Coordinates of C-alpha atoms and ligand atoms in Angstrom, one line a residue:
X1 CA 41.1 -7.0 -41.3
X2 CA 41.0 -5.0 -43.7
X3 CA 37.2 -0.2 -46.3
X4 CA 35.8 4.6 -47.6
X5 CA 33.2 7.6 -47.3
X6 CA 32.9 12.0 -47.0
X7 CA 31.2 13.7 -43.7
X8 CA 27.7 14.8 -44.9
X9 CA 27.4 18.3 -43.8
X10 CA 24.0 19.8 -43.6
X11 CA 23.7 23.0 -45.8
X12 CA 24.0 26.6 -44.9
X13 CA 19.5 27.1 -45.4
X14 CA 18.9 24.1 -42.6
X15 CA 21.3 25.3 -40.2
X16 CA 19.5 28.5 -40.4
X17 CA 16.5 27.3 -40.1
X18 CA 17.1 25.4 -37.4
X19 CA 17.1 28.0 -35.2
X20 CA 13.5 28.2 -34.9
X21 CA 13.0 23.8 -34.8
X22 CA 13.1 22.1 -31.6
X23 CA 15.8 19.4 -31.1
X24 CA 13.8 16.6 -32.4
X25 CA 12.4 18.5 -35.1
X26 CA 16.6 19.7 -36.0
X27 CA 17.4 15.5 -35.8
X28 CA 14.9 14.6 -37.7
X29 CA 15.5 17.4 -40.5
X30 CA 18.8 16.3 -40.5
X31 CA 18.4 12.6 -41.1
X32 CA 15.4 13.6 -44.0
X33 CA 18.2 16.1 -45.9
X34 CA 20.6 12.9 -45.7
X35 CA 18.6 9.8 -46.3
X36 CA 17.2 8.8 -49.7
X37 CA 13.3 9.0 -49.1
X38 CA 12.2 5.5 -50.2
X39 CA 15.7 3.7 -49.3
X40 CA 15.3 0.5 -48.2
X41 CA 18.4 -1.3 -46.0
X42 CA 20.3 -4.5 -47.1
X43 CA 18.8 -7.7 -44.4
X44 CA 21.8 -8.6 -41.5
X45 CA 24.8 -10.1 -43.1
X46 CA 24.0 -8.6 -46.6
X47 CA 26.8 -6.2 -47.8
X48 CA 25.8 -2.8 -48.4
X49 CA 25.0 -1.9 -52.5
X50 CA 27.5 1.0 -51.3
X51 CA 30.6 -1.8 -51.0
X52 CA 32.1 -3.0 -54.2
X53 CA 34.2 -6.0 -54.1
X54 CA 37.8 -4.7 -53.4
X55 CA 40.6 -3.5 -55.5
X56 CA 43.2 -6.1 -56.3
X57 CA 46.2 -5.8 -54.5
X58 CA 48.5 -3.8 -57.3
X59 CA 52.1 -4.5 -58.9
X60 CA 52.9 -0.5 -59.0
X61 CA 56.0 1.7 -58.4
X62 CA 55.3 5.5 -57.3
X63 CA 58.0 7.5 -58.7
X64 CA 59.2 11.0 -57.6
X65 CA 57.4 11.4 -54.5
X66 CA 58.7 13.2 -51.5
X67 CA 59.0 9.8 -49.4
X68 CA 59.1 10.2 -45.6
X69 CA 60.0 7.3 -44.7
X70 CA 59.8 7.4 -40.8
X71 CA 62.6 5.0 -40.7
X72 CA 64.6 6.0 -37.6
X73 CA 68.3 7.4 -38.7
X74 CA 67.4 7.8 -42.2
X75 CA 66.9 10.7 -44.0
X76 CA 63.5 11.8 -46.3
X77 CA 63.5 10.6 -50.0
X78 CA 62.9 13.8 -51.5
X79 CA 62.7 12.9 -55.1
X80 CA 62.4 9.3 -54.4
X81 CA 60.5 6.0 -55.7
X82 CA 58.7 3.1 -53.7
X83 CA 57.5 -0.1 -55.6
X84 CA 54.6 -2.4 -54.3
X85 CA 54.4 -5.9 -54.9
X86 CA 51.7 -8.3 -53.6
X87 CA 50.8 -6.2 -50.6
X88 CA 54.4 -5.9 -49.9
X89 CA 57.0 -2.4 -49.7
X90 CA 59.8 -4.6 -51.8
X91 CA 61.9 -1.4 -52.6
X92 CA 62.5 2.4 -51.4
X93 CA 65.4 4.3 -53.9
X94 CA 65.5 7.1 -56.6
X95 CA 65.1 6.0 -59.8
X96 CA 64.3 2.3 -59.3
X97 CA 64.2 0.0 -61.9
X98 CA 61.5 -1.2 -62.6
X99 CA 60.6 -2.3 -66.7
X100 CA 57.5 -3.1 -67.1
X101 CA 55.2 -2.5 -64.2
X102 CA 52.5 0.7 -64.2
X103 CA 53.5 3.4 -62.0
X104 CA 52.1 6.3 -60.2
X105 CA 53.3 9.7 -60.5
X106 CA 54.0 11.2 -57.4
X107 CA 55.6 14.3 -58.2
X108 CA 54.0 17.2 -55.9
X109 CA 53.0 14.8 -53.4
X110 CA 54.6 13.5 -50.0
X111 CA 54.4 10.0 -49.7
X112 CA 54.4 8.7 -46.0
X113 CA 52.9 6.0 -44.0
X114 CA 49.4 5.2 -44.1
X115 CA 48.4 7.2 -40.0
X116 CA 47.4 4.8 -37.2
X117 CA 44.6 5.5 -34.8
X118 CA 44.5 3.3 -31.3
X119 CA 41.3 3.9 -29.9
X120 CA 37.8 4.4 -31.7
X121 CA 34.7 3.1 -30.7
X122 CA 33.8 3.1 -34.8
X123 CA 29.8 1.6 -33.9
X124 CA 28.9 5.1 -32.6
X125 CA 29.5 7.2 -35.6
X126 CA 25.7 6.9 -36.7
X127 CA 25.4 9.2 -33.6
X128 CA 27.9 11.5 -35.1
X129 CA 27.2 15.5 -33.6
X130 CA 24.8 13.9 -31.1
X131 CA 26.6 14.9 -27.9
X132 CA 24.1 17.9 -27.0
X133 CA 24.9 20.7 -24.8
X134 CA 22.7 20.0 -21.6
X135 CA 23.8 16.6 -19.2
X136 CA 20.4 14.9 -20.7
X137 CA 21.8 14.7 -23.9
X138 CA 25.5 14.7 -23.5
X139 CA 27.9 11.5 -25.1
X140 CA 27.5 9.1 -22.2
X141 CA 23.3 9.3 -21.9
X142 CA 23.1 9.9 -25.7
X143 CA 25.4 6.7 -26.5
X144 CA 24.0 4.5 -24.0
X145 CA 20.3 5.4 -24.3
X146 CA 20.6 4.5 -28.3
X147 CA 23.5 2.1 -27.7
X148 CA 21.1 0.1 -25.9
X149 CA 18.7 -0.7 -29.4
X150 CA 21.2 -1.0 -31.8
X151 CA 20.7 -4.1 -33.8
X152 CA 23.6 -5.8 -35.3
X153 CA 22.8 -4.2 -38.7
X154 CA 23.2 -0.7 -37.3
X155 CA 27.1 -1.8 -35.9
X156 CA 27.2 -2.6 -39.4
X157 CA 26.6 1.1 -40.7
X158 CA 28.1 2.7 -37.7
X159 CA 31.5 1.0 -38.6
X160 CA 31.1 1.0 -42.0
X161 CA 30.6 4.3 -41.9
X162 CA 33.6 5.2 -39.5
X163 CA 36.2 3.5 -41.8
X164 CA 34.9 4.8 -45.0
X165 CA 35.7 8.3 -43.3
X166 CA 39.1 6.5 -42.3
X167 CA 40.3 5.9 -45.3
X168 CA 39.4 8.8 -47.0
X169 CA 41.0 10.6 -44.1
X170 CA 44.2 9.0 -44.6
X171 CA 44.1 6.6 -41.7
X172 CA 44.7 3.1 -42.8
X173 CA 44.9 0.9 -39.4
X174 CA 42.1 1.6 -36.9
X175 CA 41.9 0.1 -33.5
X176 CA 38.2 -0.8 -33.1
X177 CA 37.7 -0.5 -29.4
X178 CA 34.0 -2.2 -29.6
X179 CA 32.2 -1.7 -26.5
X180 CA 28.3 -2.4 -27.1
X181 CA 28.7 -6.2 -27.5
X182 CA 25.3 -7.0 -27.0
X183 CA 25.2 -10.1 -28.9
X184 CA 27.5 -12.3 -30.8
X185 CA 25.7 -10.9 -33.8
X186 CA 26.8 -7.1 -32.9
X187 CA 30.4 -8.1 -32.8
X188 CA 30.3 -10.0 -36.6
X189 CA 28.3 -7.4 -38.2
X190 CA 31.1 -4.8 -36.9
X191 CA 33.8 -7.0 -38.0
X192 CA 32.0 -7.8 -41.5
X193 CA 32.3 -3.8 -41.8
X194 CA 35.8 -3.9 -41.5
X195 CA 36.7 -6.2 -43.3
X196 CA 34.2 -5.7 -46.6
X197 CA 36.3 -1.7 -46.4
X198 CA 39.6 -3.2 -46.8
X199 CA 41.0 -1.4 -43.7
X200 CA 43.9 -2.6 -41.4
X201 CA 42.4 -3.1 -38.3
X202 CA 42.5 -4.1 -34.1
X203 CA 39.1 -5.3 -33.7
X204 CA 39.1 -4.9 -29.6
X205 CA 36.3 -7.1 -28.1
X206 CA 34.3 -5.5 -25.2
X207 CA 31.6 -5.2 -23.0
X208 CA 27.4 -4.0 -23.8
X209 CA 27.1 -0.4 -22.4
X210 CA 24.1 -1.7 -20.0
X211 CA 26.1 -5.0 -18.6
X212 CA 25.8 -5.0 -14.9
X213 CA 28.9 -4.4 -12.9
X214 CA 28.2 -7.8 -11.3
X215 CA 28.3 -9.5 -14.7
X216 CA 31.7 -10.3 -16.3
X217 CA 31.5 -10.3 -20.1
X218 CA 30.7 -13.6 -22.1
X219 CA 34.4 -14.6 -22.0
X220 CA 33.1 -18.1 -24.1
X221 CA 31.8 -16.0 -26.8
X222 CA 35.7 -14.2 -26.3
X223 CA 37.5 -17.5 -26.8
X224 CA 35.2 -18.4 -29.7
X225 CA 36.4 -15.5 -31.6
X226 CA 39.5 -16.1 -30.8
X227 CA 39.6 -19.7 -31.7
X228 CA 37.6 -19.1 -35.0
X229 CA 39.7 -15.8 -35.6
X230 CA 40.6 -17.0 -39.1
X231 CA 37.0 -17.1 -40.6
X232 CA 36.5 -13.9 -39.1
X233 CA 39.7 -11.4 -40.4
X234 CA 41.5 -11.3 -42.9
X235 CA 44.9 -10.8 -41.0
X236 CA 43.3 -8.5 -38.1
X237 CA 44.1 -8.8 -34.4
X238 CA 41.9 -9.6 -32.0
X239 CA 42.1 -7.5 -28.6
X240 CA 40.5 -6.9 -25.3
X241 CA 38.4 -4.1 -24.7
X242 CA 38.4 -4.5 -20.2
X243 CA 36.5 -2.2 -18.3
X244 CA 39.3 -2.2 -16.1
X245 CA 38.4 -2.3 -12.0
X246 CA 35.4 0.1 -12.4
X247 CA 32.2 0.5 -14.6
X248 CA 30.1 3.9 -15.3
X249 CA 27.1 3.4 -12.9
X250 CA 23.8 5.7 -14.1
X251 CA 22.3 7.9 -11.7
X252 CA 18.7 9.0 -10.9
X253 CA 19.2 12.3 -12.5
X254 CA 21.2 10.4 -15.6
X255 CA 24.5 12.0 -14.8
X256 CA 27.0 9.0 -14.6
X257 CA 29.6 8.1 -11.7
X258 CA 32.4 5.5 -11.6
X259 CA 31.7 2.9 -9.1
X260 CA 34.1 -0.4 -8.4
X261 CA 33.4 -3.9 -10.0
X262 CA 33.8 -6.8 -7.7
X263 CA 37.4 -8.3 -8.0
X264 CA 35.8 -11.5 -9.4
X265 CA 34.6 -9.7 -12.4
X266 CA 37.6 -7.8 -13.2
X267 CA 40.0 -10.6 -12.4
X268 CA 38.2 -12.9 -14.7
X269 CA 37.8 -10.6 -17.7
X270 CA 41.6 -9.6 -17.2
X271 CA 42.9 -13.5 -16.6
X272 CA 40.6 -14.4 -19.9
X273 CA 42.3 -12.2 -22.1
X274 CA 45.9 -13.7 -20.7
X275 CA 45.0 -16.6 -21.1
X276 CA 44.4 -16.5 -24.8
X277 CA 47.5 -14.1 -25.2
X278 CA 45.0 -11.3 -27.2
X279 CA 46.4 -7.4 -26.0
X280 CA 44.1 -6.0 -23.6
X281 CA 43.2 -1.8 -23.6
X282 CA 41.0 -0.1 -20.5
X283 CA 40.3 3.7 -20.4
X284 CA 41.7 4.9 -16.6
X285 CA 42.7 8.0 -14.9
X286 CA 40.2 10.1 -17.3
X287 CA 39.0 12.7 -14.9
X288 CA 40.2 14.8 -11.9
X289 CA 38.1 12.3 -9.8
X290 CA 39.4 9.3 -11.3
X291 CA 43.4 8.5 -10.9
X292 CA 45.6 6.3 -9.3
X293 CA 44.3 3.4 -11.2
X294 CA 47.6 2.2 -12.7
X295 CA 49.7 2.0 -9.8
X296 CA 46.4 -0.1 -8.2
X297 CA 46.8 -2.4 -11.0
X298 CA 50.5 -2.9 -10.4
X299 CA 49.8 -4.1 -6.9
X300 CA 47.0 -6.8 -8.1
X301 CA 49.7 -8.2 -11.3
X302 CA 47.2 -6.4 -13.4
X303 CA 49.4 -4.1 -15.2
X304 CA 51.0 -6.1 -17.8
X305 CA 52.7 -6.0 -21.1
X306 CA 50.8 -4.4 -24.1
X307 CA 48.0 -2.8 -22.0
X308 CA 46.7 0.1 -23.4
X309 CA 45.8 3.2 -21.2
X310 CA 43.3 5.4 -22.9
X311 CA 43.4 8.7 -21.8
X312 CA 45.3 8.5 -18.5
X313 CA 45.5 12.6 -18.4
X314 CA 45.7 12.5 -14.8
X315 CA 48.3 9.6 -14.3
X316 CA 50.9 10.6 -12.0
X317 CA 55.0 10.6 -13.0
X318 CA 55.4 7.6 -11.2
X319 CA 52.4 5.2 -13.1
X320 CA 54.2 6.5 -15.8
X321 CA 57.6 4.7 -15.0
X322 CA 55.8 1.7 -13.4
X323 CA 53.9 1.6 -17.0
X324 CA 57.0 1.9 -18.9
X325 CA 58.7 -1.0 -17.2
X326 CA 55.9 -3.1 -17.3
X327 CA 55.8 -2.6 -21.6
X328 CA 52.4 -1.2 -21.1
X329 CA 51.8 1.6 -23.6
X330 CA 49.3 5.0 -23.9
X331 CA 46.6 5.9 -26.4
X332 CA 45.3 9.9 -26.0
X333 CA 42.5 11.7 -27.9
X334 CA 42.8 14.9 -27.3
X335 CA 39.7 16.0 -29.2
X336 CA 37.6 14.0 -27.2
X337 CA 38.9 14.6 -23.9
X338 CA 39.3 18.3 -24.3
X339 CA 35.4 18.3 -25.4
X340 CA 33.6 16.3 -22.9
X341 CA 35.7 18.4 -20.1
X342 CA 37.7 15.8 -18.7
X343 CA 40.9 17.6 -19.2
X344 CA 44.1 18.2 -21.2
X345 CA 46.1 15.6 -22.4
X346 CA 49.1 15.0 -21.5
X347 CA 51.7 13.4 -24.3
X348 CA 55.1 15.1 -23.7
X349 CA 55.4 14.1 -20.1
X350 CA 54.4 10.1 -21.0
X351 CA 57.2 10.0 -24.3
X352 CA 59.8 11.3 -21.6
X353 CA 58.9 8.8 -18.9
X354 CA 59.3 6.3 -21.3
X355 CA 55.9 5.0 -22.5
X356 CA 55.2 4.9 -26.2
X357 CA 52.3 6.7 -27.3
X358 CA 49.3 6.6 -30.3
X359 CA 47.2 8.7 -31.2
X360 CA 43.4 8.3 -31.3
X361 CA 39.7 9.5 -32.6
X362 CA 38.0 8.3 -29.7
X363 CA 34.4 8.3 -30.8
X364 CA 32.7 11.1 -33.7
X365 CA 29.8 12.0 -31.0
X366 CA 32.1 14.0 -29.2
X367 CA 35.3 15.1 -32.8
X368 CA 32.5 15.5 -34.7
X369 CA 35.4 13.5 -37.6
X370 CA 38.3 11.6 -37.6
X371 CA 40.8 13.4 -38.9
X372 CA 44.0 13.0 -38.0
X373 CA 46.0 15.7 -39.3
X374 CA 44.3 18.2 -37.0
X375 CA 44.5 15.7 -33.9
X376 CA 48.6 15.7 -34.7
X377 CA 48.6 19.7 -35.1
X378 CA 46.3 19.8 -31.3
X379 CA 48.8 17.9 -30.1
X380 CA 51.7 20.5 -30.8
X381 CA 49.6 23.5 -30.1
X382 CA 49.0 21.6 -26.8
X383 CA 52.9 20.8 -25.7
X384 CA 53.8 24.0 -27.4
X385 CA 51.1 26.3 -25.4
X386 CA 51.4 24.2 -21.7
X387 CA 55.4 25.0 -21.9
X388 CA 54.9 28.1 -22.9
X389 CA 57.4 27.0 -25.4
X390 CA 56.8 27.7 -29.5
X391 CA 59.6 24.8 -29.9
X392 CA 58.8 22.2 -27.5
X393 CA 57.4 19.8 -29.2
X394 CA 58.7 19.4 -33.1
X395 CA 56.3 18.4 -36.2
X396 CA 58.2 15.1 -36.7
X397 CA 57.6 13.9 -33.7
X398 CA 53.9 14.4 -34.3
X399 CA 54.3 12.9 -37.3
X400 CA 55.8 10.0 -35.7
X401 CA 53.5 9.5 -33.0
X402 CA 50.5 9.0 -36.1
X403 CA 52.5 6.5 -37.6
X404 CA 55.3 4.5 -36.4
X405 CA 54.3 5.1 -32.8
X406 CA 50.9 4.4 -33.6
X407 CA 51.7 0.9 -35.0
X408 CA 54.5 0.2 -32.1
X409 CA 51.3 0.8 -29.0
X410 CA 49.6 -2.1 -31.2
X411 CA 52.2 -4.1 -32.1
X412 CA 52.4 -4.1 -35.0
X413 CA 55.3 -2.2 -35.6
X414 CA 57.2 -4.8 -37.5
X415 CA 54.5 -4.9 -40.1
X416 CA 53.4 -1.3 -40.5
X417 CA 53.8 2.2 -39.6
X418 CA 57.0 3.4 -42.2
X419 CA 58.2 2.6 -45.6
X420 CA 60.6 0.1 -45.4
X421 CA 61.4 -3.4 -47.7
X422 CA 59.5 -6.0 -46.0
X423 CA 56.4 -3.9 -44.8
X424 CA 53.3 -4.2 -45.7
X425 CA 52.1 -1.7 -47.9
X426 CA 49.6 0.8 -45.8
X427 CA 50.7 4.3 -47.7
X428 CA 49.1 7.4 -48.6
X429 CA 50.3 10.9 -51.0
X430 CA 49.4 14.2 -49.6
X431 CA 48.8 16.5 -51.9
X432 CA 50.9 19.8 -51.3
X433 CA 49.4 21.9 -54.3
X434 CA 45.8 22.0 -53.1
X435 CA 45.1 26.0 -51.8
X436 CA 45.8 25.1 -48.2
X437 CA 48.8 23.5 -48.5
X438 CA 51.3 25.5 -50.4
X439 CA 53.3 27.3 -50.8
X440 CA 56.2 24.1 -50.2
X441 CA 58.2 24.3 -47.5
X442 CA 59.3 21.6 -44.2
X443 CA 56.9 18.6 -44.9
X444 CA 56.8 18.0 -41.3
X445 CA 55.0 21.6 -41.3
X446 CA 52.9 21.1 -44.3
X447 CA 51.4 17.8 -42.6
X448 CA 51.1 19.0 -39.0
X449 CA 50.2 22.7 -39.7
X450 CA 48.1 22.5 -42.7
X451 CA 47.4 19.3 -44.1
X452 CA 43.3 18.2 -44.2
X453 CA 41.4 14.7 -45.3
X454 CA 41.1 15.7 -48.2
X455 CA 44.4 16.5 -49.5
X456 CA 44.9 13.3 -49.1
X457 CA 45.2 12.0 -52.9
X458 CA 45.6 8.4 -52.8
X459 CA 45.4 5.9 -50.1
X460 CA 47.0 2.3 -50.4
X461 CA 46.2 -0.7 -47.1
X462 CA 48.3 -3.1 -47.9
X463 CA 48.4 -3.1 -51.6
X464 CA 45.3 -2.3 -52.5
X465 CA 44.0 1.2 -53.8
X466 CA 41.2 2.5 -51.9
X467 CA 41.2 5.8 -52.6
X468 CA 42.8 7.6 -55.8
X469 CA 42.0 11.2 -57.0
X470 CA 40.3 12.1 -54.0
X471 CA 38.3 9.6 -54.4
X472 CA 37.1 6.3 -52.8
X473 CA 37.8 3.3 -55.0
X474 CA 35.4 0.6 -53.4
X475 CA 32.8 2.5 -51.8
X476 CA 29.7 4.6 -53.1
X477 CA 30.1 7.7 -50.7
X478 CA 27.1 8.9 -51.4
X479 CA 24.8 6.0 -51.0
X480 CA 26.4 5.3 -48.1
X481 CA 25.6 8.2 -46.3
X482 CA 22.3 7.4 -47.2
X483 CA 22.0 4.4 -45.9
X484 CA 24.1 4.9 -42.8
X485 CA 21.3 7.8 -42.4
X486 CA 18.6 5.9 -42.5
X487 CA 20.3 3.5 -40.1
X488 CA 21.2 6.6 -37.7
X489 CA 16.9 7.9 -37.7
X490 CA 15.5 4.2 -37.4
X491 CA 17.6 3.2 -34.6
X492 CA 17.1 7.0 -32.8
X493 CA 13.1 6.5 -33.6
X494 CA 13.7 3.0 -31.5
X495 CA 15.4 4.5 -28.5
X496 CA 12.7 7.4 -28.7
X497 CA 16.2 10.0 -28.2
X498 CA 15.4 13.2 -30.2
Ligands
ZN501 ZN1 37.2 5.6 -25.6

């Protein structure tokens, strides 16, 4: 699958003002400031008026870019050209030759691989900033509550929405770990998103928030997709979203605990998604309360190749090596899990046991944006600072780990994640003369230290330009923060959450 968009940010005189509005008063100012007053939203199925038809895919050569190529053993381009053919990387060199076809300065700029995210549940970003600051209104009763109404139209916005801000963020692949199925409808609408964006994408199919841990998911509607994969994606995977051996259970005073699913449920989800060969990701050993999980799976044959752990901050050294040897692979978010409390991430200790690891946005509720540069630089400042070490854990690693790491957890590392002949053309230029990049020194440095969305110049997914200048090339960021406003109040007015 292959889409563009800029955070709206209330201004400095509502913030203020706030301070004097009750909560639903502060939501409902801030969906009026965003939302066009008289807007009225595109029926289900209708693409938005803020989605033009996409870019072709471009014949181009970008000369004189500082080209990291994230090839392993070979060294930076740092004067060097890449030329794009039908989607395709069909040459890295200095001074190509190439008569005849347009090309793209890149002088000023490093040029690197498009950055991979492997977890994001993109359908809550219409509840972007929503995770309060009492239990009532933190992510899980805030997501679940609204979750609960969303109409297939508002998966739309929510992922439309999410990889807009993607794309202009520099992330061109997005695992879309979709887990508020409700109906069929939900899961096409989020896919149509996708796809209309132009974005490289895992569309991961999971369960509603409020299906009973009794109640295995629709695993005929699963094989349907699957079967009918082609209509749906334009070269997107298909995963798994499982909920893995336990569910969130809802408690009388809404606080949420983990309780068990019956092995019938969990077995049949897990042997559903074998049987049609489709990777499968679960989210496990999250909290202090909650661990152990991966070694359990290895007793049952659960713990297979290509499943994804999400978060896994407390798995022990040991799931580690038993995870490693089995193939499956890690995805951490640290700005999520250091923000709803469940702890810090561990990413060091995983890479030395073995266990490739992506990195991941998790859900904008809690990051408040995707942005992936800072996510890479959290990541150092957290190896660095838990070894008390300033050197422990170097930029290009970091770098690696949002790229070709990235693409290896979803296997897709023969396809994407560096710049090499054959690969698909997912790319993006940095821009190091913008005031908080510069002076020019280690590249590595530049990206992990100081580098933001919006230095981000120009962004290529597979061929096509989708953002150039700053700029998105396909999408109307402004009307579709409007919409995706409008969306965010109607669907909050439905669930009665203020
Ligand atoms: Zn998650």
């Amino acid at each position: 699958m292959k889409a563009e968009g800029r955070c709206h940010r209330p201004g400095k005189t509502l913030v203020n003002s706030s301070l004097r509005l009750n909560r639903r008063q502060i939501l409902g100012a801030a969906a009026a400031f965003g939302a066009a007053g008289a807007l009225s939203l595109p029926a289900q199925g209708a693409v938005s008026p803020s989605v033009a038809a996409l870019p072709a895919r471009s014949n181009v050569v970008i000369r004189n870019a500082y080209v990291i190529t994230m090839v392993q053993g070979e060294a930076d381009l740092p004067n060097g050209d890449v030329r794009v053919e039908n989607g395709a990387i069909i040459d890295v060199g200095a001074g190509l030759a190439a008569p005849g076809v347009p090309s793209i300065d890149g002088s000023g700029f490093i040029l690197m691989p498009g950055m991979v995210d492997t977890h994001w549940h993109m359908w809550t970003t219409l509840l972007r900033n929503m995770s309060g600051n009492k239990p009532e209104h933190g992510y899980f009763p805030t997501t679940t509550a609204v979750g609960n109404v969303y109409s297939p139209r508002d998966r739309y916005y929510g992922t439309l929405l999410s990889s807009a801000e993607a794309l202009f963020s520099g992330i061109t692949t997005v695992h879309d770990w979709c887990h508020n199925i409700v109906t069929p409808q939900h899961a096409e609408e989020d896919i149509r998103a996708l796809q209309e964006t132009g974005i490289r994408a895992r569309f991961c199919y999971g369960p509603a928030r409020r299906m009973p841990a009794t109640e295995a998911i629709n695993t005929d509607d699963l094989e349907r997709f699957h079967r009918d994969w082609a209509s749906f994606s334009n070269e997107g995977l298909l995963g798994f979203g499982w909920r893995g051996v336990q569910a969130p259970f809802r408690l009388p005073d809404g606080k949420f605990e983990l309780r068990p699913l019956p092995e019938a449920v969990y077995r049949k989800e897990h042997d559903a998604a074998r049987k049609l060969g489709i990777p499968i990701s679960v989210h496990l050993n999250s909290t202090t309360n909650d661990r152990g999980h991966i070694l359990a799976l290895q007793k049952q044959g659960l713990l297979v190749k290509d499943l994804q752990i999400i978060h896994g901050i407390f798995t022990s050294p040991e799931e580690m090596k038993a995870m490693a040897a089995a193939g499956a692979v890690a995805s951490v978010s640290p700005y999520s899990e250091l923000r709803i409390g469940f702890g810090v991430p561990k990413i060091l200790e995983y890479l030395d046991n073995g266990v490739t690891v992506g990195l991941s946005v998790d859900t904008t509720p809690l990051t408040g944006n995707c942005d992936m540069f800072g996510i890479m630089k959290v990541v150092q400042n957290i190896e660095n600072g838990r070894a008390e070490n300033e050197f422990k854990l170097p930029a290009r690693r970091v770098v690696e780990l949002a790229t070709i790491e990235g693409a290896r957890s979803l296997g897709l590392a023969d396809r994407i994640g560096s710049i090499a002949k054959g690969k698909r053309a997912d790319l993006i230029l940095v821009n190091t003369r913008d005031i908080n990049m510069g002076p020019v020194t280690d590249p590595y440095y530049m990206l992990v230290e100081s580098a933001q969305a919006w230095n981000v110049d120009t962004l290529m997914v597979d061929g096509r330009i989708l953002k150039r200048g700053g700029k998105l090339t396909a999408i109307d960021s402004g009307m579709l923060m409007a919409e995706a406003s409008k969306a965010s109040r109607e669907v909050r007015d439905r669930a009665k959450w203020w």
